[in-house]
Amino acid sequence: MNVILFGPPGVGKGTQGEKLATEVGSQHLAMGDILRAAVSQGTEAGVAAKAYMDAGKLVPDELVVAMIEDRIIADEGRSFLLDGFPRNVSQAESLDRMLALHGLSIERIVFMDAPEQNLLDRLCGRLICKACGFGFHRHYSPPRNSGVCDRCGGELYQRDDDREEVIAHRLEVYREQTAPLLDFYKGKDGFRCIDASGEMHVVYDALKEAVEG
Ligand code: AP5
Ligand code: ZN
């Protein structure tokens, strides 16, 4: 089953998406992770994307559409969970064209939402492992040893765009460019909406029910 997860920054797309994809055996295609990997590898796309990401702006559509298409067709037989793509109506239209071209379809589109105060608390406290990319939170899911990844022992860091002033801009970009996707997807088959303001396990149960129900 192919799934789209969308919602505001910090709502839990990455945390829940990775868990669900692992459980059902799908590939977790997280646009932000794909872009951050391109930046750290210094690829042409990564170099072009970096300034947009640091400023909390969307990377140009043509760049992200090409990157996600590469990933989808690289493993065409395998189901996927898209997290952070599409992020505006034009990307959603490109995705529809791309799926039609490859004879693929999306079975569930899940919108995750939470009040802004939850989003701010989550983003300000997020910590990520430099080595394996696993996410922690200073208060809500702290590592056993401060600054060290439980999974691999890697060093934890704060994302450059998780500074307060950049977070405010990302939320503004979300309201202006990504929120209109709700109207685009609302009437489509497979559209579901979940409350992502609760504790992680509660949100995960709601997500599973939305995807499987
Ligand atoms: P991206 O990495 O996709 O960032 P985002 O959408 O802003 O989402 P986040 O990763 O910040 O949040 P999330 O919802 O995944 O939350 P998480 O699970 O980590 O994109 C980064 C940048 O790349 C963009 O700004 C843009 O420049 C560019 N980009 C990406 N996609 C693009 C596209 N399609 N087009 C153009 N540009 C694009 O959770 C956050 C924290 O909260 C964690 O610490 C977690 O532990 C904690 N947490 C999660 N759930 C809970 C809970 N229920 N209770 C308590 N804590 C929780
Ligand atoms: Zn790690």
Coordinates of N, CA and C and ligand atoms in Angstrom, one line a residue:
M1 N 0.8 -1.2 0.0 CA 0.0 0.0 0.0 C 0.9 1.3 0.0
N2 N 0.6 2.2 -0.9 CA 1.3 3.5 -1.0 C 0.6 4.5 -0.2
V3 N 1.4 5.3 0.6 CA 0.7 6.2 1.6 C 1.4 7.6 1.5
I4 N 0.6 8.7 1.6 CA 1.2 10.0 1.8 C 0.9 10.5 3.2
L5 N 1.9 11.0 3.9 CA 1.7 11.6 5.2 C 1.9 13.1 5.0
F6 N 1.0 13.9 5.4 CA 1.3 15.3 5.4 C 0.8 16.1 6.6
G7 N 1.4 17.2 6.9 CA 1.0 18.0 8.0 C 2.1 19.0 8.3
P8 N 1.9 19.8 9.4 CA 2.9 20.9 9.7 C 4.2 20.4 10.2
P9 N 5.2 21.2 10.1 CA 6.5 20.9 10.7 C 6.4 20.5 12.2
G10 N 7.0 19.4 12.6 CA 7.0 19.0 14.0 C 5.8 18.2 14.4
V11 N 4.9 17.9 13.5 CA 3.7 17.2 13.9 C 4.0 15.7 14.2
G12 N 5.1 15.2 13.7 CA 5.5 13.8 13.9 C 5.5 12.9 12.7
K13 N 5.6 13.5 11.5 CA 5.6 12.7 10.3 C 6.8 11.8 10.2
G14 N 7.9 12.3 10.6 CA 9.2 11.5 10.5 C 9.1 10.4 11.5
T15 N 8.8 10.7 12.8 CA 8.8 9.7 13.9 C 7.8 8.6 13.5
Q16 N 6.6 9.0 13.2 CA 5.6 8.0 13.0 C 5.7 7.3 11.7
G17 N 6.2 8.0 10.7 CA 6.3 7.5 9.3 C 7.4 6.4 9.3
E18 N 8.5 6.6 10.0 CA 9.5 5.6 10.0 C 9.1 4.3 10.7
K19 N 8.4 4.5 11.8 CA 7.9 3.3 12.5 C 6.9 2.5 11.7
L20 N 6.0 3.2 11.1 CA 4.9 2.5 10.3 C 5.6 1.8 9.1
A21 N 6.4 2.5 8.4 CA 7.0 2.0 7.2 C 7.8 0.7 7.5
T22 N 8.6 0.8 8.7 CA 9.3 -0.4 9.1 C 8.4 -1.6 9.4
E23 N 7.3 -1.2 10.1 CA 6.4 -2.3 10.5 C 5.7 -3.0 9.3
V24 N 5.4 -2.2 8.3 CA 4.6 -2.8 7.1 C 5.6 -3.2 6.0
G25 N 6.9 -2.8 6.1 CA 7.8 -3.2 5.1 C 7.8 -2.3 3.9
S26 N 7.4 -1.0 4.0 CA 7.4 -0.1 2.9 C 8.7 0.7 3.0
Q27 N 9.1 1.4 1.9 CA 10.2 2.3 2.0 C 9.7 3.6 2.5
H28 N 10.4 4.2 3.5 CA 10.1 5.5 4.0 C 10.8 6.6 3.2
L29 N 10.0 7.3 2.4 CA 10.7 8.3 1.6 C 10.4 9.7 2.2
A30 N 11.3 10.1 3.0 CA 11.2 11.4 3.7 C 11.9 12.5 3.0
M31 N 11.2 13.4 2.4 CA 11.8 14.4 1.5 C 12.9 15.2 2.2
G32 N 12.7 15.6 3.5 CA 13.7 16.3 4.2 C 15.0 15.5 4.4
D33 N 14.8 14.2 4.7 CA 16.0 13.4 4.9 C 16.8 13.2 3.6
I34 N 16.0 13.0 2.5 CA 16.7 12.9 1.2 C 17.5 14.1 0.9
L35 N 16.9 15.3 1.2 CA 17.6 16.6 0.9 C 18.8 16.7 1.8
R36 N 18.6 16.4 3.1 CA 19.8 16.6 4.0 C 20.9 15.6 3.6
A37 N 20.6 14.4 3.2 CA 21.6 13.5 2.7 C 22.4 14.1 1.5
A38 N 21.6 14.7 0.6 CA 22.2 15.3 -0.6 C 23.1 16.5 -0.2
V39 N 22.7 17.3 0.8 CA 23.5 18.4 1.3 C 24.8 17.8 1.9
S40 N 24.7 16.8 2.7 CA 25.9 16.4 3.4 C 26.9 15.6 2.4
Q41 N 26.3 15.1 1.3 CA 27.2 14.4 0.3 C 27.7 15.5 -0.7
G42 N 27.2 16.7 -0.6 CA 27.7 17.8 -1.5 C 27.3 17.6 -3.0
T43 N 26.2 16.9 -3.3 CA 25.7 16.7 -4.6 C 25.3 18.0 -5.2
E44 N 25.1 18.0 -6.5 CA 24.7 19.3 -7.2 C 23.3 19.7 -6.6
A45 N 22.4 18.7 -6.5 CA 21.1 19.1 -5.9 C 21.2 19.6 -4.5
G46 N 22.1 18.9 -3.7 CA 22.3 19.3 -2.3 C 22.8 20.7 -2.2
V47 N 23.7 21.1 -3.0 CA 24.3 22.4 -3.0 C 23.2 23.4 -3.4
A48 N 22.4 23.1 -4.3 CA 21.3 24.0 -4.7 C 20.2 24.2 -3.6
A49 N 20.0 23.1 -2.9 CA 18.9 23.1 -1.9 C 19.3 23.8 -0.6
K50 N 20.6 23.8 -0.2 CA 21.0 24.1 1.1 C 20.5 25.5 1.6
A51 N 20.6 26.5 0.8 CA 20.3 27.9 1.3 C 18.8 28.0 1.5
Y52 N 18.0 27.3 0.7 CA 16.5 27.3 0.9 C 16.2 26.6 2.3
M53 N 16.8 25.5 2.5 CA 16.5 24.7 3.7 C 17.0 25.5 5.0
D54 N 18.2 26.1 4.9 CA 18.6 26.8 6.1 C 17.7 28.0 6.4
A55 N 17.1 28.6 5.4 CA 16.2 29.7 5.6 C 14.8 29.3 5.9
G56 N 14.5 27.9 5.9 CA 13.1 27.5 6.2 C 12.2 27.7 5.0
K57 N 12.8 27.9 3.8 CA 11.9 28.0 2.6 C 11.8 26.7 1.8
L58 N 10.8 26.6 1.0 CA 10.7 25.4 0.2 C 11.8 25.4 -0.9
V59 N 12.4 24.2 -1.1 CA 13.3 24.0 -2.2 C 12.5 24.0 -3.5
P60 N 13.0 24.6 -4.7 CA 12.2 24.6 -5.9 C 11.6 23.3 -6.3
D61 N 10.4 23.4 -6.8 CA 9.6 22.2 -7.1 C 10.4 21.2 -8.1
E62 N 11.0 21.8 -9.1 CA 11.6 20.9 -10.1 C 12.7 20.0 -9.5
L63 N 13.4 20.5 -8.5 CA 14.5 19.8 -7.9 C 13.9 18.6 -7.0
V64 N 12.9 18.9 -6.2 CA 12.4 17.9 -5.3 C 11.6 16.8 -6.1
V65 N 10.9 17.3 -7.1 CA 10.1 16.3 -7.9 C 11.0 15.3 -8.6
A66 N 12.1 15.8 -9.1 CA 13.1 14.9 -9.8 C 13.7 13.9 -8.8
M67 N 14.0 14.4 -7.6 CA 14.6 13.6 -6.6 C 13.7 12.5 -6.1
I68 N 12.4 12.8 -5.9 CA 11.5 11.8 -5.4 C 11.2 10.8 -6.5
E69 N 11.1 11.3 -7.7 CA 10.8 10.3 -8.8 C 11.9 9.3 -8.9
D70 N 13.2 9.8 -8.8 CA 14.3 8.8 -8.8 C 14.2 7.8 -7.7
R71 N 13.8 8.2 -6.5 CA 13.7 7.2 -5.4 C 12.5 6.2 -5.6
I72 N 11.4 6.8 -6.2 CA 10.2 5.9 -6.4 C 10.5 4.8 -7.4
I73 N 11.2 5.2 -8.5 CA 11.4 4.3 -9.6 C 12.6 3.4 -9.3
A74 N 13.5 3.8 -8.4 CA 14.7 3.0 -8.1 C 14.2 1.6 -7.5
D75 N 13.1 1.6 -6.8 CA 12.6 0.4 -6.1 C 11.1 0.2 -6.4
E76 N 10.8 0.2 -7.7 CA 9.4 0.3 -8.2 C 8.5 -0.8 -7.7
G77 N 9.1 -2.0 -7.4 CA 8.2 -3.0 -7.0 C 7.7 -2.9 -5.5
R78 N 8.4 -2.0 -4.8 CA 8.1 -1.9 -3.3 C 7.2 -0.8 -3.0
S79 N 6.3 -1.0 -2.0 CA 5.4 0.1 -1.6 C 6.2 1.2 -0.9
F80 N 5.6 2.4 -0.8 CA 6.3 3.5 -0.2 C 5.4 4.4 0.6
L81 N 6.0 5.0 1.6 CA 5.3 6.0 2.4 C 6.0 7.4 2.2
L82 N 5.3 8.3 1.6 CA 5.9 9.6 1.4 C 5.6 10.5 2.6
D83 N 6.7 11.2 3.0 CA 6.6 12.1 4.2 C 7.3 13.4 3.8
G84 N 6.5 14.4 3.8 CA 7.1 15.7 3.4 C 7.1 16.0 1.9
F85 N 6.5 15.1 1.2 CA 6.2 15.4 -0.3 C 4.9 14.7 -0.6
P86 N 4.0 15.4 -1.3 CA 4.1 16.8 -1.8 C 3.9 17.8 -0.7
R87 N 4.3 19.0 -1.0 CA 4.3 20.1 0.0 C 3.6 21.3 -0.5
N88 N 3.1 21.3 -1.8 CA 2.3 22.3 -2.3 C 1.4 21.7 -3.4
V89 N 0.5 22.4 -4.0 CA -0.5 21.9 -4.9 C 0.3 21.5 -6.2
S90 N 1.2 22.3 -6.6 CA 1.9 22.0 -7.8 C 2.7 20.7 -7.7
Q91 N 3.3 20.4 -6.6 CA 4.0 19.1 -6.4 C 3.0 18.0 -6.4
A92 N 1.8 18.2 -5.8 CA 0.8 17.1 -5.8 C 0.4 16.8 -7.2
E93 N 0.3 17.8 -8.1 CA -0.1 17.6 -9.5 C 1.0 16.8 -10.2
S94 N 2.3 17.2 -9.9 CA 3.4 16.5 -10.5 C 3.4 15.1 -10.1
L95 N 3.1 14.8 -8.8 CA 3.1 13.5 -8.3 C 2.0 12.6 -9.0
D96 N 0.8 13.2 -9.2 CA -0.2 12.5 -9.9 C 0.2 12.1 -11.3
R97 N 0.9 13.0 -12.0 CA 1.4 12.7 -13.4 C 2.4 11.6 -13.3
M98 N 3.3 11.7 -12.4 CA 4.4 10.7 -12.3 C 3.9 9.3 -12.0
L99 N 2.9 9.3 -11.1 CA 2.3 8.0 -10.7 C 1.6 7.3 -11.9
A100 N 0.9 8.2 -12.6 CA 0.1 7.7 -13.8 C 1.1 7.1 -14.8
L101 N 2.2 7.8 -15.0 CA 3.3 7.4 -15.9 C 3.8 6.0 -15.6
H102 N 4.0 5.8 -14.3 CA 4.6 4.5 -13.9 C 3.5 3.5 -13.5
G103 N 2.2 3.8 -13.7 CA 1.2 2.8 -13.4 C 1.1 2.6 -11.9
L104 N 1.3 3.6 -11.1 CA 1.2 3.5 -9.6 C 0.1 4.3 -9.0
S105 N -0.3 4.0 -7.8 CA -1.4 4.8 -7.2 C -1.1 4.9 -5.7
I106 N -1.9 5.9 -5.1 CA -1.8 6.1 -3.7 C -3.1 5.6 -3.0
E107 N -2.9 4.8 -2.0 CA -4.1 4.2 -1.4 C -4.6 5.0 -0.1
R108 N -3.7 5.6 0.6 CA -4.1 6.5 1.7 C -3.3 7.8 1.7
I109 N -4.1 8.8 2.1 CA -3.5 10.2 2.2 C -3.9 10.6 3.6
V110 N -2.9 10.7 4.5 CA -3.2 11.0 5.9 C -2.7 12.3 6.3
F111 N -3.7 13.2 6.8 CA -3.3 14.5 7.2 C -3.2 14.4 8.8
M112 N -2.0 14.8 9.3 CA -1.7 14.8 10.7 C -1.8 16.3 11.2
D113 N -2.5 16.5 12.3 CA -2.6 17.9 12.7 C -2.4 18.0 14.3
A114 N -1.9 19.1 14.7 CA -1.7 19.4 16.2 C -1.7 20.9 16.4
P115 N -2.0 21.4 17.5 CA -2.0 22.8 17.8 C -0.5 23.3 17.7
E116 N -0.4 24.6 17.4 CA 0.9 25.2 17.1 C 1.8 25.1 18.3
Q117 N 1.3 25.2 19.6 CA 2.2 25.1 20.7 C 2.9 23.7 20.8
N118 N 2.1 22.6 20.4 CA 2.8 21.3 20.4 C 3.9 21.3 19.4
L119 N 3.7 21.9 18.2 CA 4.7 21.9 17.2 C 5.9 22.6 17.6
L120 N 5.8 23.8 18.3 CA 6.9 24.5 18.8 C 7.7 23.7 19.8
D121 N 7.0 23.2 20.8 CA 7.6 22.4 21.8 C 8.4 21.2 21.2
R122 N 7.8 20.6 20.2 CA 8.5 19.4 19.6 C 9.7 19.8 18.8
L123 N 9.6 20.9 18.1 CA 10.7 21.2 17.2 C 11.9 21.8 18.0
C124 N 11.6 22.6 19.0 CA 12.6 23.2 19.8 C 13.5 22.2 20.6
G125 N 12.8 21.0 20.9 CA 13.6 20.0 21.7 C 14.1 18.9 20.9
R126 N 13.9 18.9 19.6 CA 14.3 17.7 18.8 C 15.8 17.6 18.7
L127 N 16.3 16.3 18.8 CA 17.7 16.0 18.7 C 17.8 14.9 17.7
I128 N 18.8 14.9 16.8 CA 18.9 13.9 15.8 C 20.3 13.3 15.8
C129 N 20.4 12.0 15.5 CA 21.7 11.3 15.5 C 22.4 11.6 14.2
K130 N 23.7 12.0 14.3 CA 24.5 12.3 13.2 C 24.8 11.1 12.3
A131 N 24.9 10.0 13.0 CA 25.3 8.7 12.3 C 24.1 8.0 11.7
C132 N 23.0 7.8 12.4 CA 21.9 7.0 11.9 C 20.6 7.8 11.6
G133 N 20.6 9.0 12.0 CA 19.4 9.9 11.6 C 18.2 9.7 12.6
F134 N 18.4 8.8 13.6 CA 17.2 8.6 14.5 C 16.9 9.8 15.3
G135 N 15.6 10.1 15.5 CA 15.2 11.3 16.2 C 14.9 11.1 17.7
F136 N 15.3 12.0 18.5 CA 14.9 12.0 19.9 C 14.3 13.4 20.3
H137 N 13.9 13.5 21.5 CA 13.4 14.8 22.0 C 13.9 15.0 23.4
R138 N 14.4 16.2 23.7 CA 15.0 16.4 25.0 C 14.1 16.0 26.2
H139 N 12.7 16.2 26.0 CA 11.8 15.9 27.1 C 10.9 14.7 26.8
Y140 N 10.4 14.6 25.6 CA 9.4 13.6 25.3 C 10.0 12.2 24.9
S141 N 11.2 12.2 24.4 CA 11.8 10.9 24.2 C 13.3 11.0 24.3
P142 N 13.8 11.3 25.5 CA 15.2 11.6 25.7 C 16.1 10.4 25.5
P143 N 17.3 10.6 25.1 CA 18.3 9.5 25.0 C 18.7 9.0 26.4
R144 N 19.1 7.8 26.5 CA 19.5 7.3 27.8 C 20.7 8.0 28.4
N145 N 21.6 8.3 27.5 CA 22.8 9.1 27.9 C 22.8 10.4 27.1
S146 N 22.9 11.5 27.8 CA 22.8 12.8 27.2 C 23.7 13.0 26.0
G147 N 23.2 13.4 24.8 CA 24.0 13.7 23.7 C 24.4 12.5 22.9
V148 N 24.0 11.3 23.3 CA 24.4 10.1 22.6 C 23.2 9.2 22.1
C149 N 23.3 8.7 20.9 CA 22.2 7.9 20.3 C 22.1 6.6 21.0
D150 N 20.9 6.2 21.4 CA 20.7 4.9 22.0 C 20.9 3.8 21.1
R151 N 20.6 4.0 19.8 CA 20.7 2.9 18.8 C 22.1 2.6 18.4
C152 N 22.9 3.7 18.1 CA 24.2 3.4 17.5 C 25.4 4.1 18.2
G153 N 25.1 4.9 19.3 CA 26.2 5.5 20.0 C 26.7 6.8 19.3
G154 N 26.0 7.2 18.2 CA 26.4 8.4 17.4 C 26.1 9.7 18.2
E155 N 26.7 10.8 17.8 CA 26.5 12.1 18.4 C 25.1 12.7 18.0
L156 N 24.4 13.3 19.0 CA 23.2 13.9 18.7 C 23.4 15.4 18.4
Y157 N 22.6 16.0 17.5 CA 22.7 17.4 17.2 C 21.3 18.0 17.0
Q158 N 21.3 19.3 17.0 CA 20.1 20.1 16.7 C 20.1 20.5 15.2
R159 N 19.0 20.3 14.5 CA 19.0 20.7 13.1 C 19.1 22.2 13.0
D160 N 19.8 22.7 11.9 CA 20.0 24.1 11.7 C 18.7 24.9 11.6
D161 N 17.7 24.2 11.0 CA 16.4 24.9 10.9 C 15.5 24.7 12.1
D162 N 16.0 24.1 13.1 CA 15.2 24.1 14.4 C 15.5 25.2 15.3
R163 N 16.1 26.3 14.8 CA 16.2 27.5 15.6 C 14.9 28.3 15.6
E164 N 14.6 29.0 16.7 CA 13.3 29.6 16.9 C 12.9 30.4 15.7
E165 N 13.8 31.3 15.2 CA 13.4 32.2 14.1 C 13.1 31.5 12.8
V166 N 13.8 30.4 12.6 CA 13.6 29.6 11.3 C 12.3 28.8 11.5
I167 N 12.1 28.3 12.7 CA 10.8 27.5 12.9 C 9.6 28.4 12.6
A168 N 9.6 29.7 13.1 CA 8.5 30.6 12.8 C 8.3 30.7 11.3
H169 N 9.4 30.8 10.6 CA 9.2 31.0 9.1 C 8.7 29.7 8.5
R170 N 9.2 28.5 8.9 CA 8.7 27.3 8.4 C 7.2 27.1 8.6
L171 N 6.7 27.6 9.8 CA 5.3 27.5 10.0 C 4.5 28.4 9.1
E172 N 5.1 29.6 8.8 CA 4.4 30.5 7.9 C 4.3 29.9 6.5
V173 N 5.5 29.3 6.1 CA 5.5 28.7 4.7 C 4.5 27.6 4.7
Y174 N 4.4 26.8 5.8 CA 3.4 25.7 5.9 C 2.0 26.3 5.7
R175 N 1.6 27.4 6.4 CA 0.3 27.9 6.3 C 0.0 28.4 4.9
E176 N 1.0 29.1 4.3 CA 0.7 29.6 3.0 C 0.8 28.6 1.8
Q177 N 1.7 27.7 1.9 CA 1.9 26.8 0.7 C 1.5 25.4 0.9
T178 N 1.6 24.8 2.1 CA 1.2 23.4 2.3 C -0.2 23.2 2.7
A179 N -0.7 24.1 3.6 CA -2.1 23.9 4.1 C -3.1 23.8 2.9
P180 N -2.9 24.6 1.8 CA -3.9 24.5 0.7 C -4.0 23.0 0.1
L181 N -3.1 22.2 0.5 CA -3.1 20.8 0.0 C -4.4 20.1 0.6
L182 N -4.8 20.6 1.8 CA -6.0 19.9 2.4 C -7.2 20.0 1.5
D183 N -7.4 21.1 0.8 CA -8.5 21.2 -0.1 C -8.3 20.3 -1.3
F184 N -7.0 20.2 -1.7 CA -6.7 19.4 -2.9 C -7.0 17.9 -2.6
Y185 N -6.8 17.5 -1.4 CA -6.9 16.0 -1.1 C -8.2 15.6 -0.4
K186 N -8.9 16.6 0.2 CA -10.0 16.3 1.0 C -11.1 15.3 0.4
G187 N -11.4 15.6 -0.8 CA -12.5 14.8 -1.4 C -12.0 13.5 -2.0
K188 N -10.7 13.2 -2.0 CA -10.2 12.0 -2.7 C -10.4 10.8 -1.9
D189 N -10.5 9.7 -2.7 CA -10.6 8.3 -2.0 C -9.3 8.1 -1.1
G190 N -9.5 7.6 0.0 CA -8.4 7.2 0.9 C -7.9 8.4 1.8
F191 N -8.6 9.5 1.7 CA -8.2 10.6 2.6 C -8.6 10.4 4.0
R192 N -7.7 10.6 4.9 CA -8.0 10.5 6.4 C -7.3 11.6 7.1
C193 N -7.9 11.9 8.3 CA -7.4 13.0 9.1 C -7.1 12.5 10.5
I194 N -6.0 12.8 11.1 CA -5.8 12.3 12.5 C -5.3 13.4 13.4
D195 N -5.7 13.3 14.7 CA -5.3 14.2 15.7 C -3.9 13.7 16.2
A196 N -2.9 14.6 16.0 CA -1.5 14.1 16.3 C -1.0 14.9 17.5
S197 N -1.9 15.4 18.4 CA -1.5 16.2 19.5 C -1.1 15.3 20.8
G198 N -1.5 14.0 20.7 CA -1.3 13.2 21.9 C 0.0 12.6 22.0
E199 N 0.2 11.7 23.0 CA 1.5 11.0 23.2 C 1.8 10.1 21.9
M200 N 3.1 9.8 21.8 CA 3.5 9.1 20.6 C 2.8 7.8 20.3
H201 N 2.6 7.0 21.3 CA 1.9 5.7 21.1 C 0.4 5.9 20.7
V202 N -0.2 7.0 21.2 CA -1.6 7.3 20.9 C -1.7 7.7 19.4
V203 N -0.8 8.5 19.0 CA -0.8 9.0 17.6 C -0.5 7.9 16.7
Y204 N 0.4 7.0 17.1 CA 0.8 5.8 16.2 C -0.4 4.9 16.0
D205 N -1.2 4.7 17.1 CA -2.4 3.9 17.0 C -3.4 4.5 16.0
A206 N -3.6 5.8 16.1 CA -4.5 6.5 15.3 C -4.0 6.5 13.8
L207 N -2.7 6.6 13.6 CA -2.2 6.5 12.2 C -2.4 5.1 11.6
K208 N -2.2 4.1 12.4 CA -2.4 2.7 11.9 C -3.8 2.5 11.6
E209 N -4.7 2.9 12.4 CA -6.1 2.8 12.1 C -6.5 3.5 10.9
A210 N -5.9 4.7 10.7 CA -6.3 5.5 9.5 C -5.8 4.8 8.2
V211 N -4.6 4.1 8.3 CA -4.0 3.5 7.2 C -4.7 2.2 6.9
E212 N -5.0 1.4 7.9 CA -5.5 0.1 7.7 C -7.1 0.0 7.7
G213 N -7.7 1.1 8.2 CA -9.2 1.0 8.3 C -9.9 1.4 7.0
Ligands
AP5_1 P1 11.5 18.3 6.7 O1 12.6 17.6 7.2 O2 10.4 17.5 5.9 O3 10.8 19.1 7.8 P2 9.3 19.4 8.2 O4 8.2 19.1 7.3 O5 9.4 20.8 8.7 O6 9.0 18.4 9.3 P3 9.9 18.0 10.5 O7 11.0 17.0 10.1 O8 10.4 19.3 11.1 O9 8.8 17.4 11.4 P4 8.1 16.0 11.5 O10 6.7 16.2 11.3 O11 8.8 15.0 10.7 O12 8.3 15.8 13.1 P5 9.2 14.7 13.8 O13 8.6 13.3 13.7 O14 10.7 14.9 13.5 O15 11.9 19.5 5.7 C1 13.0 20.3 6.0 C2 13.2 21.3 4.9 O16 13.5 20.6 3.6 C3 12.0 22.2 4.5 O17 12.0 23.3 5.4 C4 12.3 22.6 3.1 O18 13.4 23.6 3.0 C5 12.9 21.3 2.5 N1 11.9 20.4 2.0 C6 11.4 19.2 2.4 N2 10.5 18.7 1.7 C7 10.3 19.6 0.7 C8 9.4 19.6 -0.5 N3 8.5 18.6 -0.7 N4 9.4 20.7 -1.3 C9 10.3 21.7 -1.1 N5 11.2 21.7 0.0 C10 11.2 20.7 0.8 O19 8.9 15.2 15.4 C11 9.5 16.4 15.8 C12 10.0 16.2 17.3 O20 8.8 15.9 18.1 C13 10.9 15.0 17.5 O21 11.9 15.4 18.5 C14 10.0 13.9 18.1 O22 10.8 13.1 18.9 C15 8.9 14.7 18.8 N6 7.6 14.1 18.7 C16 7.0 13.5 17.6 N7 5.8 13.1 17.9 C17 5.6 13.4 19.3 C18 4.5 13.3 20.2 N8 3.3 12.7 19.8 N9 4.6 13.7 21.4 C19 5.8 14.3 21.8 N10 6.9 14.5 21.0 C20 6.7 14.1 19.8
ZN2 ZN 22.2 6.7 15.9

